[in-house]
Short mmCIF file of C-alpha atoms in Angstrom, two decimals:
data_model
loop_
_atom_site.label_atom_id
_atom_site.label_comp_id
_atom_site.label_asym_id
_atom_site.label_seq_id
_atom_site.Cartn_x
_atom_site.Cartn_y
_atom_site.Cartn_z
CA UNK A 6 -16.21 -19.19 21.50
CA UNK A 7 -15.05 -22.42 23.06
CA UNK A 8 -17.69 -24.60 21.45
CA UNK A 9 -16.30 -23.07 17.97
CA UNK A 10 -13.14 -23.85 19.16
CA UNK A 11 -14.96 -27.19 19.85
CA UNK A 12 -16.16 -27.69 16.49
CA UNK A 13 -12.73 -26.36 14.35
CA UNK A 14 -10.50 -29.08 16.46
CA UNK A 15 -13.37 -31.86 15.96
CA UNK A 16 -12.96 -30.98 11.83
CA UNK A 17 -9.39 -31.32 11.96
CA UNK A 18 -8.53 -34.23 14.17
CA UNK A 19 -11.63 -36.77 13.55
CA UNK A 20 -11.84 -39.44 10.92
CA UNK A 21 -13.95 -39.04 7.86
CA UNK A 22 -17.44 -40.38 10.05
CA UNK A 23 -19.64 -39.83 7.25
CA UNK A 24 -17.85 -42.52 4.45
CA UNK A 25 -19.69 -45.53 4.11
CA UNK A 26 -18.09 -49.14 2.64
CA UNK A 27 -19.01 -50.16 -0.54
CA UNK A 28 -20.79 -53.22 0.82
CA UNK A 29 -23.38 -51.96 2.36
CA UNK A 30 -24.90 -55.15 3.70
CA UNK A 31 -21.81 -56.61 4.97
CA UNK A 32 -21.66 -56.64 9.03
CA UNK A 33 -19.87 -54.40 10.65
CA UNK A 34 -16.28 -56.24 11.78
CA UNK A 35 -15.93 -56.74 15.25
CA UNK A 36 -13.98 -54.79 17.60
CA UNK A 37 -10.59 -55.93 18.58
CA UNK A 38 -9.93 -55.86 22.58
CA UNK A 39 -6.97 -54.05 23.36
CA UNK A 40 -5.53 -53.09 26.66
CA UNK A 41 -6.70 -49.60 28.39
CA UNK A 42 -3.67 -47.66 29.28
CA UNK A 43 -3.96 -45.55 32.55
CA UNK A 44 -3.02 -41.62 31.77
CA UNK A 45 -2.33 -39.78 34.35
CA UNK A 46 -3.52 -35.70 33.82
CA UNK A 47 -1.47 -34.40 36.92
CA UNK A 48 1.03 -32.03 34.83
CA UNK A 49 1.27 -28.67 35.19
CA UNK A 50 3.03 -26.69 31.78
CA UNK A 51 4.64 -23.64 32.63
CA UNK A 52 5.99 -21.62 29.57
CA UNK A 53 7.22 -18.38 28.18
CA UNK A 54 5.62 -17.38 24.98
CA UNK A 55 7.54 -15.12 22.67
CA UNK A 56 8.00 -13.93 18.97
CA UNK A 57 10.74 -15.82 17.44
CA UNK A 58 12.41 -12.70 15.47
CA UNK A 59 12.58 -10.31 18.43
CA UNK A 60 12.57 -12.52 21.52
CA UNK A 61 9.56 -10.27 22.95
CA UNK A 62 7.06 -11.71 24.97
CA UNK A 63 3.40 -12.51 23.57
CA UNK A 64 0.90 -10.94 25.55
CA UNK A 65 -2.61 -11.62 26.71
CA UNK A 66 -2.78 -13.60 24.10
CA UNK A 67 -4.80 -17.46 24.36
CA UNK A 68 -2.62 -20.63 23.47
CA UNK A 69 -3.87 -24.08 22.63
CA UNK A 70 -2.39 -27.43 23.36
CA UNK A 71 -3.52 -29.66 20.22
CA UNK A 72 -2.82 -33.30 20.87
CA UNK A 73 -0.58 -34.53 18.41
CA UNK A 74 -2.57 -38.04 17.69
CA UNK A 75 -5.96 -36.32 17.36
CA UNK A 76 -8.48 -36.79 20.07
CA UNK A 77 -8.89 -35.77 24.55
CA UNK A 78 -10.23 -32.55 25.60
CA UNK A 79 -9.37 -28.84 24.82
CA UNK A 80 -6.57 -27.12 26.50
CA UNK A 81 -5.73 -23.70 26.82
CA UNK A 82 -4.65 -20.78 28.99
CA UNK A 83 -4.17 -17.06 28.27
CA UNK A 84 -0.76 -15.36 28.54
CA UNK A 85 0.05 -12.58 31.57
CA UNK A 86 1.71 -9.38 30.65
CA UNK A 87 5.14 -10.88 30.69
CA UNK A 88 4.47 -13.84 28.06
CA UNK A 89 4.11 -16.57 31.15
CA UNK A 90 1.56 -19.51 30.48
CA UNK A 91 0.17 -22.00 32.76
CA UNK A 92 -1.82 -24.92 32.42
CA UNK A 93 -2.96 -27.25 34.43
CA UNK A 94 -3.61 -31.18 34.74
CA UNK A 95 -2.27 -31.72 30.92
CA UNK A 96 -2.71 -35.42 30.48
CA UNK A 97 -0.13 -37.81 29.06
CA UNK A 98 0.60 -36.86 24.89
CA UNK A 99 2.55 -34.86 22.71
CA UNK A 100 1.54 -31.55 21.31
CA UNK A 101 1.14 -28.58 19.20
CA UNK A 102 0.94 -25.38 20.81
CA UNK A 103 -1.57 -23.29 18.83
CA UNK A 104 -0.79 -19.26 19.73
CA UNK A 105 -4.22 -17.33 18.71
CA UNK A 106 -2.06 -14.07 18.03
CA UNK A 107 -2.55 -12.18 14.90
CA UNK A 108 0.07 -12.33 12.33
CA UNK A 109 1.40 -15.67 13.75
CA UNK A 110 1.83 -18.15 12.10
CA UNK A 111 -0.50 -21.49 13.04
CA UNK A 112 -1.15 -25.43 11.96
CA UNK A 113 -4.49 -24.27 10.93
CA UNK A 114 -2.52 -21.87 7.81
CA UNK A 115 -1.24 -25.29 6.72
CA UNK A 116 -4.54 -27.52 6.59
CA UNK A 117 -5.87 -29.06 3.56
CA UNK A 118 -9.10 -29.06 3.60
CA UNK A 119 -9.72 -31.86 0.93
CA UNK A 120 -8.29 -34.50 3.44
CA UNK A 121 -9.73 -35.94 6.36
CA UNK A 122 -8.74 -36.22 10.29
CA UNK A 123 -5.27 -35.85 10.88
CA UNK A 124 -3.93 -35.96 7.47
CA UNK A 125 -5.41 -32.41 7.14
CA UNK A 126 -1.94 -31.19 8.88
CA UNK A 127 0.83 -33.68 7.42
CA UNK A 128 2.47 -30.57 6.08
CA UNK A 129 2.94 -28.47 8.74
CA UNK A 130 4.44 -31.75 11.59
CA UNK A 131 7.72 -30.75 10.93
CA UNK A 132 7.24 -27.21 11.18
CA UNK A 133 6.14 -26.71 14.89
CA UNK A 134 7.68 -28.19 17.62
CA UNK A 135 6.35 -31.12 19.64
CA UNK A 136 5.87 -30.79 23.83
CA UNK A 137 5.68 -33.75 25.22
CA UNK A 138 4.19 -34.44 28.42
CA UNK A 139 4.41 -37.76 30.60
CA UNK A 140 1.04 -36.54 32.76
CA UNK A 141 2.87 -36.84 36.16
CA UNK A 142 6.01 -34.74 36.54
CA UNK A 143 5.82 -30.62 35.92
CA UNK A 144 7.17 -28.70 32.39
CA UNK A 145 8.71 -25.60 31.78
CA UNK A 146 9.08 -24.81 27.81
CA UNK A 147 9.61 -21.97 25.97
CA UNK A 148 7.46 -21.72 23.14
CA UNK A 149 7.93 -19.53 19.82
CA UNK A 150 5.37 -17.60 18.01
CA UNK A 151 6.80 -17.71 14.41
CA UNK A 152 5.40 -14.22 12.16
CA UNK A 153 3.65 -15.08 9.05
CA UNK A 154 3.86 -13.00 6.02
CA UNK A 155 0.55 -10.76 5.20
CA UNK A 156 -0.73 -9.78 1.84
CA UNK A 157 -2.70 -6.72 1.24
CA UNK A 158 -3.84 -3.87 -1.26
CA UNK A 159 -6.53 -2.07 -2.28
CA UNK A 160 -9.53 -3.03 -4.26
CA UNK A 161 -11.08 -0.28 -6.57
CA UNK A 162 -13.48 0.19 -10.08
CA UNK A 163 -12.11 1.22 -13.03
CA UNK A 164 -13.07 5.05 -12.33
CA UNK A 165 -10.91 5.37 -9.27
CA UNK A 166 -14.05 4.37 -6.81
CA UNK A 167 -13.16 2.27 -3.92
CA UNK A 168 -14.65 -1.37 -4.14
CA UNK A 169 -16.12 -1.65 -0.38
CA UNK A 170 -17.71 -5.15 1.05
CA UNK A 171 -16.27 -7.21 -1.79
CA UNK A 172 -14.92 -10.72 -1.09
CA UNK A 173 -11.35 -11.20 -1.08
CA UNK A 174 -9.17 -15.18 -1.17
CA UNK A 175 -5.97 -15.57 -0.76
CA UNK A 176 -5.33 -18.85 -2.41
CA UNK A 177 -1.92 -20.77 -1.57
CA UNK A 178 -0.64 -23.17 -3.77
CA UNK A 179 -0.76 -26.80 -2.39
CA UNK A 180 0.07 -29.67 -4.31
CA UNK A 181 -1.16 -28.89 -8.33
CA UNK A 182 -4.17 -26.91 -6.76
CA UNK A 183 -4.91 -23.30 -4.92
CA UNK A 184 -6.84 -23.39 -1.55
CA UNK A 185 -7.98 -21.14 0.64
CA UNK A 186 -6.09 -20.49 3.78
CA UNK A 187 -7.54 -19.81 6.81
CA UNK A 188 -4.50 -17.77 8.77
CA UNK A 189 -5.20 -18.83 12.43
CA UNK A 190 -8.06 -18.92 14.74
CA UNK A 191 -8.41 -15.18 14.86
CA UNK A 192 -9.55 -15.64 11.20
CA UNK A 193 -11.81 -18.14 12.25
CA UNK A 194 -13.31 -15.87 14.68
CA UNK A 195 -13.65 -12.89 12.53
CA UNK A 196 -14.97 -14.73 9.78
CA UNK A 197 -17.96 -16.64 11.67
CA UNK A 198 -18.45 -13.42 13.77
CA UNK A 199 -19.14 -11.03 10.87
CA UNK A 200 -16.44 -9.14 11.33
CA UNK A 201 -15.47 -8.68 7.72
CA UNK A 202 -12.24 -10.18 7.97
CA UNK A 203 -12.54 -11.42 4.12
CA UNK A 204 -14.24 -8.01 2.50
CA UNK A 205 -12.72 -4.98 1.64
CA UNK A 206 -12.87 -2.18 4.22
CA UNK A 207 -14.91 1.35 3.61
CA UNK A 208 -11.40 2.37 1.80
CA UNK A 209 -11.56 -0.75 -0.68
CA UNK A 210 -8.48 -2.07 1.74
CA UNK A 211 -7.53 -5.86 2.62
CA UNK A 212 -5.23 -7.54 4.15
CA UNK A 213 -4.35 -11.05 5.85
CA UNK A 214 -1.29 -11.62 8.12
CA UNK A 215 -0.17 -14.96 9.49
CA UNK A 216 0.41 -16.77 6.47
CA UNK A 217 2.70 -19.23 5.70
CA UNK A 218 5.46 -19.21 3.03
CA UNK A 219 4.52 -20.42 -0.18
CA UNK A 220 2.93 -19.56 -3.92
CA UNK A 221 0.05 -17.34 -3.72
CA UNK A 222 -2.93 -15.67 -6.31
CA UNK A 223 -5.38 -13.34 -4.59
CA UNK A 224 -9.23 -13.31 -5.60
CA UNK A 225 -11.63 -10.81 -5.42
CA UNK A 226 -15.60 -11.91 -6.26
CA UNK A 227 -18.29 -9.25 -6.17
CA UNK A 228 -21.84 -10.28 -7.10
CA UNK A 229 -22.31 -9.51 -11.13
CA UNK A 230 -26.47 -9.16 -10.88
CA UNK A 231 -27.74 -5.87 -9.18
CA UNK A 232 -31.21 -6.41 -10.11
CA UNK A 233 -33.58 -9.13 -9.11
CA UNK A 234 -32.08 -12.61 -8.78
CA UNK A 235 -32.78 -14.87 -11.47
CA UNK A 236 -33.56 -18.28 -8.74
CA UNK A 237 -34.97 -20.81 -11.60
CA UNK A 238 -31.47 -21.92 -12.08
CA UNK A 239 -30.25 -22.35 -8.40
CA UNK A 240 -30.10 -18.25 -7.64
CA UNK A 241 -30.68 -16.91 -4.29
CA UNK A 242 -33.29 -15.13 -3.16
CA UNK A 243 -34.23 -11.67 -2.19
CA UNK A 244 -33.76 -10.40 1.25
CA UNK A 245 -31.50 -12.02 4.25
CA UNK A 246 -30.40 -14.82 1.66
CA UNK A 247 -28.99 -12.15 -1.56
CA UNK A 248 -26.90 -10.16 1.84
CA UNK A 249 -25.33 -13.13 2.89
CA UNK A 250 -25.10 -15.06 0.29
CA UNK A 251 -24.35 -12.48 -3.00
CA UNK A 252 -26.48 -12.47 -6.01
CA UNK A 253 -27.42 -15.12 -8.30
CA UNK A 254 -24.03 -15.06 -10.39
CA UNK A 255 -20.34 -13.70 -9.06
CA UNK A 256 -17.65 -11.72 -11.19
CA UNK A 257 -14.07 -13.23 -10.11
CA UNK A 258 -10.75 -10.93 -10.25
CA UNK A 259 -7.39 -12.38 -10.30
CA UNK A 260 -4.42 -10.41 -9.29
CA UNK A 261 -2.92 -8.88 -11.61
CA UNK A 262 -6.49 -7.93 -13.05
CA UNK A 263 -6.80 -10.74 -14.75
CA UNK A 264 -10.44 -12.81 -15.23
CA UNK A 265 -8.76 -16.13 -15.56
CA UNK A 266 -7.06 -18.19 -12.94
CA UNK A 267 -4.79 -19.53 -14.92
CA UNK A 268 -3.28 -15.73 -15.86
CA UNK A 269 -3.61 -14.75 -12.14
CA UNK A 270 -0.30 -13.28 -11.45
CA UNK A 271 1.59 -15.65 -8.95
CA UNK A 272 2.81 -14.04 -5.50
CA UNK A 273 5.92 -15.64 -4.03
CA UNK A 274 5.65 -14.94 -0.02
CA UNK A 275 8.48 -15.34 3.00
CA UNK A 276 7.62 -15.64 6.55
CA UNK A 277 7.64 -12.07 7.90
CA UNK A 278 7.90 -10.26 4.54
CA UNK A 279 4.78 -7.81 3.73
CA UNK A 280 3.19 -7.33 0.44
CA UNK A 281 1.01 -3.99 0.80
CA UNK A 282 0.74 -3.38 -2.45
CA UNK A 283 -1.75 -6.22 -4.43
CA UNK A 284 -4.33 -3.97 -5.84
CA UNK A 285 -7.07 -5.11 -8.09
CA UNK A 286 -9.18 -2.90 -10.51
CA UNK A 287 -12.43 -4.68 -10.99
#
């Protein structure tokens, strides 16, 4: 899990390293010296880790520190029965704390994933508190897990039948576009870990908690080709490749049953508040 960790925090606080300039054949400038600054990685953070709207303690629950400029080395610790956090030798920085609990609300709910390096969180810096950390003297901080709102429903055909293993988006309006959100890194887990996190359950049932406030439409997709993929135009295969991938062409449902996204019904969603009841007939 740590070297997905790993990966998620290289995506989303490295530059864009595969743009090239337009010149091609122009040599590379050279490197500007600049002075190396010493930092010192002697603190110790201390905190109590809580839920905003009842003051209760967070439990066993893994929290991040996310350096604030992008860049150093992972940092985490796992919270004791009573909410307490420790980390040690946190180096010199300011950061986000990132608390992997579901239904919380994290940086990662906010990212736009058609920018690059640190511009994929502008939105959410003045959201979340900043620690900061001078790498020499010991911190004790209180940090607040902030509930998310969750969207849910149930997923069925037009006889009544429960739609089970379809795909399901919740898109959140950013900008002029819709995007998917990816709630927090327990979403990240159960999504590369199979766990069905974006399908409909046996009962045709979804839901995602731990998103942010905003404009919302909800998707559902289900492959539209049952028989043998049609692959001269791009399909997938048989086998390993139709499972994972879906058939050779996808039927898309908006909310409220609509096959259009621009007549998808738009959701309007508060931190904390609970909408159980988006159902889709496909």
């Amino acid at each position: 899990m740590k070297t997905l960790l790993s990966l998620l925090l290289l995506l989303l606080v490295s530059p864009a390293v595969f743009s090239q300039d337009d010149d091609e054949g122009a040599p590379p400038p050279k490197a500007m010296p600049r002075a190396t600054v010493p930092v010192s990685a002697k603190t110790t953070l201390r905190a109590r880790v809580f839920y905003e709207d009842t003051g209760r303690s967070v439990r066993r629950t893994s929290v991040m520190l996310m350096p604030v400029e992008g860049g150093g080395r992972d940092l985490s610790g796992i919270t004791d029965n009573d909410g307490n956090l420790e980390i040690k030798n946190v180096p010199t920085g300011r950061y986000y704390a990132f608390i992997n609990a579901p239904g919380v609300v994290s940086p990662f709910a906010y990212a736009d994933f058609r920018k690059a390096g640190r511009e994929l969180l502008d939105e959410p810096q003045a959201d979340f508190p900043v620690i900061d950390v001078n790498g020499i003297s010991d911190i004790n901080v209180q940090i607040g897990a902030r509930r998310g709102g969750a969207i849910g429903g149930r997923i069925t055909y037009a006889n009544g039948d429960p739609a089970i293993g379809v795909k399901v988006e919740i898109l959140r309006k950013v900008e002029d576009e819709y995007l998917p959100v990816l709630a927090n890194m327990s979403a990240l887990i159960g999504m590369y870990s199979g766990g069905g996190l974006f399908q409909t359950d046996d009962r045709g049932i979804y839901r995602m908690s731990g998103l942010p406030e905003g404009e919302y439409i909800v998707k559902v997709s289900e492959s539209a080709s049952h028989g043998k993929p049609d692959t001269r135009n791009g399909g997938y295969g048989g086998g390993f490749e139709s499972m994972l991938f879906g058939g050779s062409s996808m039927l898309n449902v908006f909310y409220d049953n609509a096959f259009d996204q621009e007549k998808a019904q738009k959701i309007n969603l508060q931190l904390g508040q609970d909408l159980s009841e988006i159902n889709i007939i496909i």
